[in-house]
Coordinates of C-alpha atoms and ligand atoms in Angstrom, one line a residue:
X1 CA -71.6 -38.7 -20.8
X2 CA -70.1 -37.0 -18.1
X3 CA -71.4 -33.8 -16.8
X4 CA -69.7 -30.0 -16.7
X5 CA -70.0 -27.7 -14.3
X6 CA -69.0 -24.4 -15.8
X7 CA -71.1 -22.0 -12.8
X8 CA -68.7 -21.8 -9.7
X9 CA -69.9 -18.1 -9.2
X10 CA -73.8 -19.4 -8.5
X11 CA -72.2 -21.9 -6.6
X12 CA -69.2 -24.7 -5.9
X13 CA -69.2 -28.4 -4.7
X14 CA -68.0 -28.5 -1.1
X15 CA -64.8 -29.7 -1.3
X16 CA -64.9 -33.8 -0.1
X17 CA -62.2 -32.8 2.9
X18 CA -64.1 -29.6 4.1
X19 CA -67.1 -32.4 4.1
X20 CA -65.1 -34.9 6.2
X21 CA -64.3 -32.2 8.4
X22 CA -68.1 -31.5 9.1
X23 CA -68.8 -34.9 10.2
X24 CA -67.9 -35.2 13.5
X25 CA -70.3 -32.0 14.3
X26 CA -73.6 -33.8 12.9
X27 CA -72.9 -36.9 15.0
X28 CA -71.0 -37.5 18.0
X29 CA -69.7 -33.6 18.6
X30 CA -73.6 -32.2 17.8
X31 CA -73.2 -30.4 21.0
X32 CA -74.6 -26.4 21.9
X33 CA -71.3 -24.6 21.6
X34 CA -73.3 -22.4 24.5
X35 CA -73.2 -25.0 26.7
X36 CA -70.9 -24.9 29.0
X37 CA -70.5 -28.7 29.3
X38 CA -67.8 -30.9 27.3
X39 CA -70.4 -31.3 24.4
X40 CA -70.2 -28.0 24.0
X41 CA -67.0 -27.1 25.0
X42 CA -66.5 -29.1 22.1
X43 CA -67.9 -27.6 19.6
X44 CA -67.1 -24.1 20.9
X45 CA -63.3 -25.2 20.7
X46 CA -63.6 -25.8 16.6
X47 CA -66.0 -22.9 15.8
X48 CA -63.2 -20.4 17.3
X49 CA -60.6 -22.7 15.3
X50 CA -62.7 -21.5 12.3
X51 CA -62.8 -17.9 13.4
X52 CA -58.9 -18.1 13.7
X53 CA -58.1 -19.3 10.1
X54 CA -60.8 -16.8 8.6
X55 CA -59.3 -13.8 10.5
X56 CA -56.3 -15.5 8.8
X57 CA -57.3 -15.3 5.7
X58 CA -58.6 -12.1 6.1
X59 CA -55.8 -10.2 8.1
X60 CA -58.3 -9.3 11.0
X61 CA -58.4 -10.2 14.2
X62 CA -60.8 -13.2 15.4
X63 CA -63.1 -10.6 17.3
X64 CA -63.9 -8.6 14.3
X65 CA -65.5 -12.3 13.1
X66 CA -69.3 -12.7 13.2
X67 CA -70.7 -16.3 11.6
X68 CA -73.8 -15.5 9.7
X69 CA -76.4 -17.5 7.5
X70 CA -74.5 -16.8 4.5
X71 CA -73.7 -13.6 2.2
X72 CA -77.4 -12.1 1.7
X73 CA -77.7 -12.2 5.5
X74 CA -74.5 -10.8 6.2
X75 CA -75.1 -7.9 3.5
X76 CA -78.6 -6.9 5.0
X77 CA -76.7 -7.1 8.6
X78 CA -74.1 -4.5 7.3
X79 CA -76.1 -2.0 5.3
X80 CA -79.0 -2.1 7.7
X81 CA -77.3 -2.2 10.8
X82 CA -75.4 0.9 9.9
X83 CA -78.2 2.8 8.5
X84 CA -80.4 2.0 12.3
X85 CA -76.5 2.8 14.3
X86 CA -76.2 6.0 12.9
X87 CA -79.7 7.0 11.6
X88 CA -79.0 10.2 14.2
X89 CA -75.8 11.5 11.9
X90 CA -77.2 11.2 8.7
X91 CA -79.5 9.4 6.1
X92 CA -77.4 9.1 2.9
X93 CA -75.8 5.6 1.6
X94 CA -73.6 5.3 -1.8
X95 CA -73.8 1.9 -3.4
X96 CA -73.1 1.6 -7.6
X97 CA -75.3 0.4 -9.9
X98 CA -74.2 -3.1 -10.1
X99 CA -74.5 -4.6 -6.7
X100 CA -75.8 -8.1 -6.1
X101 CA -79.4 -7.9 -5.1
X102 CA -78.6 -8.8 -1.4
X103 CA -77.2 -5.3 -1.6
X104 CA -79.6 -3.7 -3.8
X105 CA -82.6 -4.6 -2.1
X106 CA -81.5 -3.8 1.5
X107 CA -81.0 -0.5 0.2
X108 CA -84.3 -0.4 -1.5
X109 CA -85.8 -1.1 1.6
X110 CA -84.1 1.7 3.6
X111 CA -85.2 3.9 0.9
X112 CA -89.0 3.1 1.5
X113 CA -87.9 4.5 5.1
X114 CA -86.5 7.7 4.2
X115 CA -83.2 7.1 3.6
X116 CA -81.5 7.9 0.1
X117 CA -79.6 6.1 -2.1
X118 CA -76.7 7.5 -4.1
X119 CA -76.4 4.5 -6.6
X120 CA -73.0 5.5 -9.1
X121 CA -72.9 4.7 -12.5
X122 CA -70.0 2.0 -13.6
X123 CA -68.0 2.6 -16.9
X124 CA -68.1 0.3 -19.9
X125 CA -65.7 -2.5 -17.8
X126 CA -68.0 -2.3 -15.3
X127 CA -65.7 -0.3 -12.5
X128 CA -66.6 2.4 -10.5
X129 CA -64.4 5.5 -10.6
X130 CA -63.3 6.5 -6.6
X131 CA -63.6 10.6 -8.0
X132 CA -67.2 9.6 -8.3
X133 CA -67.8 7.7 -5.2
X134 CA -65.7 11.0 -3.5
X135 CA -68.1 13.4 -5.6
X136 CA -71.4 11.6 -3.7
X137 CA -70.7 12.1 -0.7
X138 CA -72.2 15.0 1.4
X139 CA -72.3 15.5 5.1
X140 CA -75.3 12.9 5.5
X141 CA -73.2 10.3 4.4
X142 CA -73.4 7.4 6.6
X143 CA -72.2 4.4 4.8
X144 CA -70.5 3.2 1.4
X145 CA -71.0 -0.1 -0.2
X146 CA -69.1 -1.4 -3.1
X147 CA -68.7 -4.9 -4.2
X148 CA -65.2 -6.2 -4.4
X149 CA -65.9 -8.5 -7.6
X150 CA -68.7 -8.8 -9.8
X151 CA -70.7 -11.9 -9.8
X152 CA -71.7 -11.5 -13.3
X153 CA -69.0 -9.9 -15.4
X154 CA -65.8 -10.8 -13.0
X155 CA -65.0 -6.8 -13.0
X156 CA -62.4 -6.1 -9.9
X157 CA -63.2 -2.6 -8.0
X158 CA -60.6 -0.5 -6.6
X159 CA -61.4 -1.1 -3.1
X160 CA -58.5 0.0 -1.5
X161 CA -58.7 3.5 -2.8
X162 CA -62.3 3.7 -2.7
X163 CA -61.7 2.8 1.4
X164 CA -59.0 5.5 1.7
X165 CA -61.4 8.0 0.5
X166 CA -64.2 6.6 2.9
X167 CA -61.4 6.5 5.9
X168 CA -60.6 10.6 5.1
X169 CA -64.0 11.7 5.5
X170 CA -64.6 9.2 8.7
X171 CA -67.6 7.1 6.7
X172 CA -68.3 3.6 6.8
X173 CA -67.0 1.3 3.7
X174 CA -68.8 -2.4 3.2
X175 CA -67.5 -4.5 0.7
X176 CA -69.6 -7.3 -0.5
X177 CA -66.6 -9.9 -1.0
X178 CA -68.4 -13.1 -1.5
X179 CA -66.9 -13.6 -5.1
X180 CA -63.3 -12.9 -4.3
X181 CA -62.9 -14.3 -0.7
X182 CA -60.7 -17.6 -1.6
X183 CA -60.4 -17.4 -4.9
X184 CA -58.2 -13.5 -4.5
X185 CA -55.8 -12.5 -1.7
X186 CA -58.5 -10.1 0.6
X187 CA -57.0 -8.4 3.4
X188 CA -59.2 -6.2 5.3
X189 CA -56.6 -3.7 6.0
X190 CA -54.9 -3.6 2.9
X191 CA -58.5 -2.4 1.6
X192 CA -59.3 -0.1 3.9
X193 CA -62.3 -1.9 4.7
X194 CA -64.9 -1.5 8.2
X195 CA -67.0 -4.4 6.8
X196 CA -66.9 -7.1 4.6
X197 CA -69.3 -9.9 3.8
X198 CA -68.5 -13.5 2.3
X199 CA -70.1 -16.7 1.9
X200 CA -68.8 -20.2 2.3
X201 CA -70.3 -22.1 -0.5
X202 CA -68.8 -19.9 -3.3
X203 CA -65.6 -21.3 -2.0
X204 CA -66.0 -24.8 -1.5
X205 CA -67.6 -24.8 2.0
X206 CA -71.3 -25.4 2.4
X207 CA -74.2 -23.4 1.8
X208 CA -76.3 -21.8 4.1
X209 CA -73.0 -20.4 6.0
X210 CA -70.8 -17.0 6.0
X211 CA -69.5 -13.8 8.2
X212 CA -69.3 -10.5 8.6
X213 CA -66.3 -9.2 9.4
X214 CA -67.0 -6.2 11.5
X215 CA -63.8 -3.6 12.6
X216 CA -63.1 -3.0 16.1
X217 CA -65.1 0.2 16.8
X218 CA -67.5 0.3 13.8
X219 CA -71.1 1.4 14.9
X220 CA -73.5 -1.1 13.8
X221 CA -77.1 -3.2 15.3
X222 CA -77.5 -6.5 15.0
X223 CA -80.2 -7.8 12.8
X224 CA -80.6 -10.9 14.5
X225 CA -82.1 -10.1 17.9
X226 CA -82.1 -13.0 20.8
X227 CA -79.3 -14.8 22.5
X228 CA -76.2 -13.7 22.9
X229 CA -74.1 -15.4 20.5
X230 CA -71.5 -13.9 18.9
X231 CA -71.4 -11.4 21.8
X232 CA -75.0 -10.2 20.9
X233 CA -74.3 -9.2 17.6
X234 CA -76.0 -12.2 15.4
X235 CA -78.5 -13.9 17.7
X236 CA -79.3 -17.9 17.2
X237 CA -77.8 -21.0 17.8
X238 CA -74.4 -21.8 16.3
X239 CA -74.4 -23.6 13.1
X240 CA -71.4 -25.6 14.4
X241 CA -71.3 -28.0 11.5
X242 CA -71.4 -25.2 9.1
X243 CA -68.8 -23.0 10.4
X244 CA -66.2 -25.8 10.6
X245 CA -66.8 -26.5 7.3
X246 CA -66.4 -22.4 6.2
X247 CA -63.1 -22.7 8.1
X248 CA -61.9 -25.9 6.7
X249 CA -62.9 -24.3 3.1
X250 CA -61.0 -21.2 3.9
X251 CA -57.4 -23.0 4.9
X252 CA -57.7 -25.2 1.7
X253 CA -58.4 -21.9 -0.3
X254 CA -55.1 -20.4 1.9
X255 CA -52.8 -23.3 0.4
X256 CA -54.6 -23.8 -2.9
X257 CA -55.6 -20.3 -4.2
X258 CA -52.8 -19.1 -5.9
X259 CA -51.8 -22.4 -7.9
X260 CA -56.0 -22.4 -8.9
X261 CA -55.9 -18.5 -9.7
X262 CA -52.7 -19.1 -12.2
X263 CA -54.3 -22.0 -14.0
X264 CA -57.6 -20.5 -14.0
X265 CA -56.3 -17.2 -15.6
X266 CA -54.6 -19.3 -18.5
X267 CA -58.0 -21.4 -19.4
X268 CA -59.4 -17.9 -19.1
X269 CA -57.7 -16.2 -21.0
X270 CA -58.0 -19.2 -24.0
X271 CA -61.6 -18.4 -23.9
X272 CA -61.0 -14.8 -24.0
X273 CA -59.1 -15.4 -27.3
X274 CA -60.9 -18.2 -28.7
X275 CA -63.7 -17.3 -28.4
X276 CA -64.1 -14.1 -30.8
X277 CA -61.9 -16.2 -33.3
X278 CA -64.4 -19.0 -34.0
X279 CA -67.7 -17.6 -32.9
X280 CA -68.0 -13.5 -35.1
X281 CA -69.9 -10.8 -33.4
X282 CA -69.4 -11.2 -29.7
X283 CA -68.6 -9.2 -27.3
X284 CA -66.4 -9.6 -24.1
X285 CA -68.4 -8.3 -20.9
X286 CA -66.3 -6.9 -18.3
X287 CA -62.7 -5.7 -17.9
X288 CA -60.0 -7.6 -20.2
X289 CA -57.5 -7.6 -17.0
X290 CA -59.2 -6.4 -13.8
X291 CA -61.3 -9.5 -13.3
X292 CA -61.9 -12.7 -11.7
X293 CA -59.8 -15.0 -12.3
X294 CA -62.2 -17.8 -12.9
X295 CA -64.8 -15.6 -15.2
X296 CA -65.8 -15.5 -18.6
X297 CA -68.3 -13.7 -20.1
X298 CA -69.4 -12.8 -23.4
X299 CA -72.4 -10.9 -25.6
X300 CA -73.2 -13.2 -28.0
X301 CA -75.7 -11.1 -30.6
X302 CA -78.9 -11.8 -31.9
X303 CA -79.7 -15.2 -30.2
X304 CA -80.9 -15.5 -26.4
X305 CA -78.3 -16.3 -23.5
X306 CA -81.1 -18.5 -22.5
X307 CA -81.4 -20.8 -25.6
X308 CA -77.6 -20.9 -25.2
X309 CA -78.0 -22.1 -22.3
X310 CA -80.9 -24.8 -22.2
X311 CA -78.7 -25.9 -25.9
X312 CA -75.2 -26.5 -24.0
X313 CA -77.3 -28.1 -20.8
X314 CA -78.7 -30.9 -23.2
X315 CA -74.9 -31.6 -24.0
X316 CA -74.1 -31.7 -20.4
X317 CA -72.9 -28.1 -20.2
X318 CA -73.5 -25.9 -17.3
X319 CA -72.9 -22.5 -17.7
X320 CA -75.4 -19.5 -16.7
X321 CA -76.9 -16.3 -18.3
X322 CA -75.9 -13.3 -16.2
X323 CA -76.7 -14.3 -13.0
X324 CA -79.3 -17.2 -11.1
X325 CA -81.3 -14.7 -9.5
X326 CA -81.9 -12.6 -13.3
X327 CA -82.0 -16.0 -15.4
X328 CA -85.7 -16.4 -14.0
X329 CA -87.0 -13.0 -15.1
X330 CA -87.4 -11.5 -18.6
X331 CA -85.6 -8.4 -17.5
X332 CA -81.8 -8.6 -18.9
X333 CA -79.3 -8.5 -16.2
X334 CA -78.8 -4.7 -14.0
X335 CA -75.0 -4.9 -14.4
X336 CA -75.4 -5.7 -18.5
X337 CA -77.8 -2.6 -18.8
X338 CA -75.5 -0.1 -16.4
X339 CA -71.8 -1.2 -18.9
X340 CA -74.2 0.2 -21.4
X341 CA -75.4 -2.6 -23.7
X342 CA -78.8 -2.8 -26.0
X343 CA -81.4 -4.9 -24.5
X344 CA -81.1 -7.1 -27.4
X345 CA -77.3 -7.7 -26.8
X346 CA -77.8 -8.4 -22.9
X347 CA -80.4 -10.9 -23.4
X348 CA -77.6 -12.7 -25.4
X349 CA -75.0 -12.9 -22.7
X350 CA -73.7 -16.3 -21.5
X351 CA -71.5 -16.5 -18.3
X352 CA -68.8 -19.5 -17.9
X353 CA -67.2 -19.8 -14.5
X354 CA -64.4 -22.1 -14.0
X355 CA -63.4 -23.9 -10.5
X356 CA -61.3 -26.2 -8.8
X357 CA -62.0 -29.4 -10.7
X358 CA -62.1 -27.8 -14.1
X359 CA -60.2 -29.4 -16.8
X360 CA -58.6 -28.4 -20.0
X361 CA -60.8 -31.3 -22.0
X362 CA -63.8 -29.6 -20.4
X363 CA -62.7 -26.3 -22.1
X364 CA -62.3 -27.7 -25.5
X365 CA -65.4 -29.7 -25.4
X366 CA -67.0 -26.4 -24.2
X367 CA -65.6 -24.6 -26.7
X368 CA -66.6 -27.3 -29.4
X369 CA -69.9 -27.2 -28.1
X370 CA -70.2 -23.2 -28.1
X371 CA -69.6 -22.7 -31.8
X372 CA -71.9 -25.8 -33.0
X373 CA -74.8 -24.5 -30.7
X374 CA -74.2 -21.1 -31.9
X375 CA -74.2 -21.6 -35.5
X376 CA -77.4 -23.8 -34.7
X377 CA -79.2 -21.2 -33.1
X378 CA -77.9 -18.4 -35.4
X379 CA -79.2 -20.4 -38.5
X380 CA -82.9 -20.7 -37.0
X381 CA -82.7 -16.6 -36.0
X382 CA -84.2 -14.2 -37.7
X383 CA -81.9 -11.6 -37.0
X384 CA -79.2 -13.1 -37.7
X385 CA -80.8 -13.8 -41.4
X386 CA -81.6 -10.2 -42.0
X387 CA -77.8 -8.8 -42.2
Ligands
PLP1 C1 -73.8 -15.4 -4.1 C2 -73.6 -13.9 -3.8 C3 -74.3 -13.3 -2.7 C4 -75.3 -14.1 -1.8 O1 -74.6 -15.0 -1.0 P1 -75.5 -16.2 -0.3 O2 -74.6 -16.9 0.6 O3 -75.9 -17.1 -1.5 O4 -76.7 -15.6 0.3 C5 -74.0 -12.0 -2.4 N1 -73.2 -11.3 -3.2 C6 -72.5 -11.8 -4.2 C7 -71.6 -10.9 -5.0 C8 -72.7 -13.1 -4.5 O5 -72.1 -13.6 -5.6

């Protein structure tokens, strides 16, 4: 039996070219793309050949590129290098109430050191309303962060008109972008964005490897403090390797993304309708239309998302419950709780995120596999029994 990955938002396979690419940079080009000798002239030649076809990608300009350790690293970099740059003009950050935890606990942590947190409230989709984000601000605000697109439920923000808002009163806007960067077209200016994190394994690159993109003139620290890579602003040695492979990742996503998004959509959207026609009582989580392409998800009431789970995994069926970093706690999913649904009905949410080698067999036999493990699991509830 043959395995099925159905959890490209926790993570993707690095694509076998973006691993071909690598290569070289383990072995015979290892060089320190500091040193000022061929080895690593070398290597300094293909990391700014990465930086090009991100800024690419991104509509910025290669400058405004800082490689990081990945997306938690390069959230913490924005939110609390802002908050230490402009600590002097104010004390006051908006975020929403369903950020990733690399954004919800670098804001936590700043709150422990007397700054304060304006977390909005999302509707039942999951967006955040711009007249609400506007309505936050007062004149301590110092920085907004908003997720592009939501790990869990796929939800899309309005972040260009979120970043017009920010522009008019002259505040900061970061973007965590790690779940739309090569799957969705993200241009940095089209959004009105100052900063805006991604991460190359959630798009076929490695793990362990991202950036920051930083505007020309925003105020920010470093987080990383030590050599002076990246003109000082993130300190270490450069994960050469890595960052090739980020920007070999990022030019197949350039030529491939919009083929993938279309046939994505149209599996998608089968789910989205077949679903609620063989399995009763469920609910669809997240925004019918304004979401990822690639994301499925779906309250499925009164048994657990995690005996879904563990049930599809014995028949070779990877799929998640919310998110990895929730699916270890009891505690049912932040973003499940703030679109307003019952404890009960968020502990029985199952999340199924398509990717580049998905097939349509692999969506039948998933959604085979669904209604059998449901009706299994339904028989053996209690609750289900008592209606
Ligand atoms: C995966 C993810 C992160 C964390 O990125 P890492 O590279 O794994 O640290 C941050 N934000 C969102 C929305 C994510 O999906």
């Amino acid at each position: 039996m043959s395995k099925i990955y159905l959890d490209y938002a926790a993570t993707t396979p690095c694509d076998p070219e973006v691993l071909k690419a690598m290569e070289p940079y383990f072995r015979e080009r290892f060089g320190n793309a500091s040193s000022i000798h061929t080895f690593g002239q070398e290597a300094k030649r293909a990391l700014e050949d990465s930086r090009q076809s991100l800024a690419l990608f991104l509509g910025a300009k290669p400058e405004e590129i800082v490689f990081t350790s990945g997306g938690t690293e390069s959230n913490n970099h924005a939110i609390k290098g802002v908050a230490y740059a402009l600590a002097k003009k104010g004390n006051h950050i908006i975020t929403s109430a369903i950020e990733h935890h690399a954004v919800i606990e670098p804001c936590c942590f700043l709150e422990k050191n007397g700054f304060r947190i304006t977390r909005v409230e999302v509707d039942k989709y999951g967006l955040v309303s711009p007249e609400d984000i506007k309505k936050a601000i007062t004149d301590k605000t110092i920085l907004i962060s908003v997720m592009h697109a939501n790990n869990e439920i796929g939800t899309i923000q309005p972040i260009a008109e979120i970043g017009k808002i920010a522009r008019e009163k002259g505040i900061c806007f970061h973007v965590d972008a790690v779940q739309t960067v090569g799957h969705i077209p993200v241009d940095v200016n089209a959004l009105n964005v100052d900063l805006l994190s991604l991460s190359a394994h959630k798009f076929y690159g490695p793990k362990g490897v991202g950036a920051l993109f930083i505007r020309k003139g925003a105020r920010i620290e470093p987080l990383l403090h030590g050599g002076d890579q990246e003109k000082g602003r993130r300190a270490s040695t450069y994960n050469t390797a890595g960052i090739v492979g980020l920007g070999k990742a990022i030019e197949l996503c350039r030529e491939k993304m919009a083929a993938e998004a279309e046939f994505q959509i149209r599996l998608r959207n089968r789910l989205i309708k077949e679903i609620p026609l063989r399995i009763p009582e469920v609910i669809l989580n997240g925004h019918p239309e304004k979401r990822l392409p690639n994301n499925v998800n779906f309250s499925i009431k009164y048994i657990e998302g995690e005996s879904i789970l563990l049930s599809l995994d014995m028949l070779g069926i990877a799929v998640s419950t919310g998110s990895a970093c929730t699916s270890s706690s009891l505690e049912p999913s932040h973003v499940l709780l703030a679109i307003g649904l019952p404890h009960e009905i968020a502990h029985g949410s199952v999340r199924i995120t398509l990717g580049r080698w998905t097939k349509e067999e692999e969506i039948d036999f998933l959604l085979a596999s669904l209604v059998k493990v449901v009706e299994k699991l339904r028989s053996m509830s209690p609750l289900y029994e008592k209606k």
